[in-house]
Coordinates of C-alpha atoms in Angstrom, one line a residue:
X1 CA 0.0 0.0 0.0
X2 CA 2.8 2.8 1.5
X3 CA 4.7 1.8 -2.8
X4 CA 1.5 2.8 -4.4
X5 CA 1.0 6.1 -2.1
X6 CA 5.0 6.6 -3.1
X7 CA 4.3 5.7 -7.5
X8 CA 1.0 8.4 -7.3
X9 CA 3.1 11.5 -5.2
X10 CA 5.9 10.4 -7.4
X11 CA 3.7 10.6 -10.8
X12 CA 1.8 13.5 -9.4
X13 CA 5.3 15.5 -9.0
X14 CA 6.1 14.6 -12.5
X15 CA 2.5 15.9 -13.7
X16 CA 2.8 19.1 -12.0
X17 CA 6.5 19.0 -13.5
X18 CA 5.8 18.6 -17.1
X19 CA 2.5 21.3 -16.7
X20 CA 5.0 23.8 -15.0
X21 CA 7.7 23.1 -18.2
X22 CA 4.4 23.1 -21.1
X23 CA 3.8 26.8 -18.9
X24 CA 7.1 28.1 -18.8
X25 CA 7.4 27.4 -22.9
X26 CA 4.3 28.7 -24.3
X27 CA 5.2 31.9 -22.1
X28 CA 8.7 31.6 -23.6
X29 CA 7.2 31.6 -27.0
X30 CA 5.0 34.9 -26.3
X31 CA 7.2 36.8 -24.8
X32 CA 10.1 36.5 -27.6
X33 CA 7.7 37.9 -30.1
X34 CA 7.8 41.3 -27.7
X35 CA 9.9 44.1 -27.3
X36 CA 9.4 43.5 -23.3
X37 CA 12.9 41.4 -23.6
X38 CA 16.0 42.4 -24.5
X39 CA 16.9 42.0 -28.5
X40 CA 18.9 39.1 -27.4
X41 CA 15.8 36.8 -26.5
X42 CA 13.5 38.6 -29.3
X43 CA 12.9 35.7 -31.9
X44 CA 14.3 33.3 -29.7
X45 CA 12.1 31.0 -27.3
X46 CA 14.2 28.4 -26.6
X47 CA 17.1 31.3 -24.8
X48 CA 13.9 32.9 -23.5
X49 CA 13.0 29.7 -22.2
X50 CA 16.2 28.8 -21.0
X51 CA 16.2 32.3 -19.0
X52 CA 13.6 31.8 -17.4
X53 CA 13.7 28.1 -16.2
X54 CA 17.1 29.4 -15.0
X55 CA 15.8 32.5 -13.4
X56 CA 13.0 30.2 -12.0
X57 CA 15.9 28.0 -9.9
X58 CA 17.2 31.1 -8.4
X59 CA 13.7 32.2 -7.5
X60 CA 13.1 34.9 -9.7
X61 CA 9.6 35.1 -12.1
X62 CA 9.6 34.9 -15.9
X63 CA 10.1 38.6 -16.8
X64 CA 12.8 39.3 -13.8
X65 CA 15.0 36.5 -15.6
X66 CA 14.4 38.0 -19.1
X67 CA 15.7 41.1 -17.9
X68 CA 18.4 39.8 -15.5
X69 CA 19.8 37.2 -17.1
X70 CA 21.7 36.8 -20.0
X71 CA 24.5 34.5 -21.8
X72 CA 28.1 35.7 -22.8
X73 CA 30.2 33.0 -24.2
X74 CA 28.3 30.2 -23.3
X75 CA 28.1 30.7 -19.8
X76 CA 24.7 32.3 -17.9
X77 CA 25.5 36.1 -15.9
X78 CA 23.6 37.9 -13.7
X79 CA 23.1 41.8 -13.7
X80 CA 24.9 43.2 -10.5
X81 CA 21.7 44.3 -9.3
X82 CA 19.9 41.0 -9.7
X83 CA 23.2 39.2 -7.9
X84 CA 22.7 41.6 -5.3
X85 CA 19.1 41.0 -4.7
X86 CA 19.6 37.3 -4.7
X87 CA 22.0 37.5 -1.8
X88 CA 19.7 39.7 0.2
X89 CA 16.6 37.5 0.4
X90 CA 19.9 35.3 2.0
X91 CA 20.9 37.8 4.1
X92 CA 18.2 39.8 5.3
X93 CA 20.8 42.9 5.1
X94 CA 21.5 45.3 2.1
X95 CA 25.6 45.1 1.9
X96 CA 27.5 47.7 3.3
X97 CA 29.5 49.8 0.9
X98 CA 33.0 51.7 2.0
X99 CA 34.6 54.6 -0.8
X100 CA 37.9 55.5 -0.3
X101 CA 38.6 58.8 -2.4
X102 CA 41.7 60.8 -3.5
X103 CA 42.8 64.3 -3.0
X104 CA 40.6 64.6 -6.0
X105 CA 37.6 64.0 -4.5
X106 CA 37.8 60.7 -6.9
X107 CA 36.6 57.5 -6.0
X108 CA 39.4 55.0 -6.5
X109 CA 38.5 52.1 -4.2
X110 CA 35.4 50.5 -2.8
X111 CA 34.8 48.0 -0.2
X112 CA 31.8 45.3 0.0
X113 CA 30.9 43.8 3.4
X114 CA 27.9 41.7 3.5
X115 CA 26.6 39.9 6.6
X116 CA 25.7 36.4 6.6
X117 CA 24.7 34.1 9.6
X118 CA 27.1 35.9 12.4
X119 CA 29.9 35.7 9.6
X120 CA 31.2 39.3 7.8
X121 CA 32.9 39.0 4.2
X122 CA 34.7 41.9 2.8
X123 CA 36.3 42.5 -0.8
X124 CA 37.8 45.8 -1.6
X125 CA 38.2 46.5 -5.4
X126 CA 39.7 49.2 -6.8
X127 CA 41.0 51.5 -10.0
X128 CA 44.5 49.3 -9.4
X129 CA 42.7 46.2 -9.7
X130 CA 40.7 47.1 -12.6
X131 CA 44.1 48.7 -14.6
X132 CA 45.8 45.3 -13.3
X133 CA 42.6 42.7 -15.2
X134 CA 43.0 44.8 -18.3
X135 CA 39.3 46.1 -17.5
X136 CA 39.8 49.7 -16.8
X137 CA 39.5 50.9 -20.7
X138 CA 36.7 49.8 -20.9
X139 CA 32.8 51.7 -21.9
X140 CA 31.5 51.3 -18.2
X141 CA 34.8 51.5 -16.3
X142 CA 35.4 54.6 -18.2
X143 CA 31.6 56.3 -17.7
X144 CA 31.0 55.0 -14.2
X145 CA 33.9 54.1 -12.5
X146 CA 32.6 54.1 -8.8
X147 CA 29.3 51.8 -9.9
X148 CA 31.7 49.3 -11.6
X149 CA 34.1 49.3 -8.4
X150 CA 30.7 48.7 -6.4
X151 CA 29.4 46.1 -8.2
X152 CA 33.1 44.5 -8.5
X153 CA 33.4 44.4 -4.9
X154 CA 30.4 43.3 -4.0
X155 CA 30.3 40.6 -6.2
X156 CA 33.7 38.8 -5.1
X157 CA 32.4 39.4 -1.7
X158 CA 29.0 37.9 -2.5
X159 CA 30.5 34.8 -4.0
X160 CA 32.5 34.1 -0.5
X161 CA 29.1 34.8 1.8
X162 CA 26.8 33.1 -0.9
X163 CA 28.8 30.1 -2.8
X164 CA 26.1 27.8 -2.1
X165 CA 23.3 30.9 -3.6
X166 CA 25.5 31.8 -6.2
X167 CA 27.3 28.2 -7.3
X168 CA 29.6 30.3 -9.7
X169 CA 27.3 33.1 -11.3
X170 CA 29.5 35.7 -12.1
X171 CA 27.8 38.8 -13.1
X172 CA 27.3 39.9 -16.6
X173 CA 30.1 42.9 -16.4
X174 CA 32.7 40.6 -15.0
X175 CA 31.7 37.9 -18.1
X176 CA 31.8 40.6 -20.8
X177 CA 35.3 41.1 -19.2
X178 CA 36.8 38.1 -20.0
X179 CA 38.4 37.1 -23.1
X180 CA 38.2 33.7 -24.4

């Protein structure tokens, strides 16, 4: 009796499993034929599907993935801000942000502490660092400096706090960085 209760739960799961996939791809299909996604899911349902199944994992809804998730050379980023937001439904606290400036007035450094379970994790990234990776030439490093050194730090400090949230998401800045 208890194996049959186990085969119906178990082919009940699957049910709901295969309705929640069917779901998630006829959305897929409607929303890439809009201009409510970025061009790089427009015409394409199975990336817009992919995005949101994804998304889905890390607890965000259909349109948050669209707009938060994206793929750069094969591997899936996060915007900074969606990273962010991940690791505060973790935390319960926003991360704490230090700026260290020059006699310029010039941000040149910032520091990320987050605060998880009793434990603090700080990553400082700055101007250095960025000259150092090759990254500082850059469009966004160039415009908006002190947002890229933010998201930079708090990203390397969110993937110390959060390895088990984040599992190796890097964000899409620090993908578009790399060179392959």
């Amino acid at each position: 009796m208890n194996d049959l209760i186990k085969i119906d739960s178990g082919s009940q799961e699957l049910e709901l499993s295969n309705k929640k996939f069917d779901l998630e791809l006829r959305f897929a299909e409607k929303l890439s034929k809009t201009q409510f996604v970025p061009k790089a899911y427009q015409g394409k349902p199975d990336d817009c599907f992919a995005a949101i199944h994804f998304g889905g994992s890390l607890g965000f809804d259909p349109i948050q993935s669209c707009q938060n998730i994206n793929v750069i050379n094969g591997k899936p980023g996060l915007s900074s801000q969606a990273l962010i937001a991940l690791c505060i439904r973790f935390s319960s606290k926003a991360p704490v942000f230090e700026r260290e400036t020059g006699k310029d007035g010039l941000v040149y450094a910032v520091s990320c502490t987050w605060e998880r379970d009793g434990r603090t994790t700080t990553k400082r990234f700055s101007l250095d660092d960025a000259k150092r990776a090759g990254i500082a030439g850059n469009t966004g490093w160039k415009n908006y400096p002190e947002n890229m050194l933010e998201w930079r730090s708090a990203a390397f400090a969110a993937r110390l706090a959060f390895p088990d949230v984040l599992a190796g998401l890097y964000t899409l800045e620090e993908l578009g960085d790399i060179t392959v």
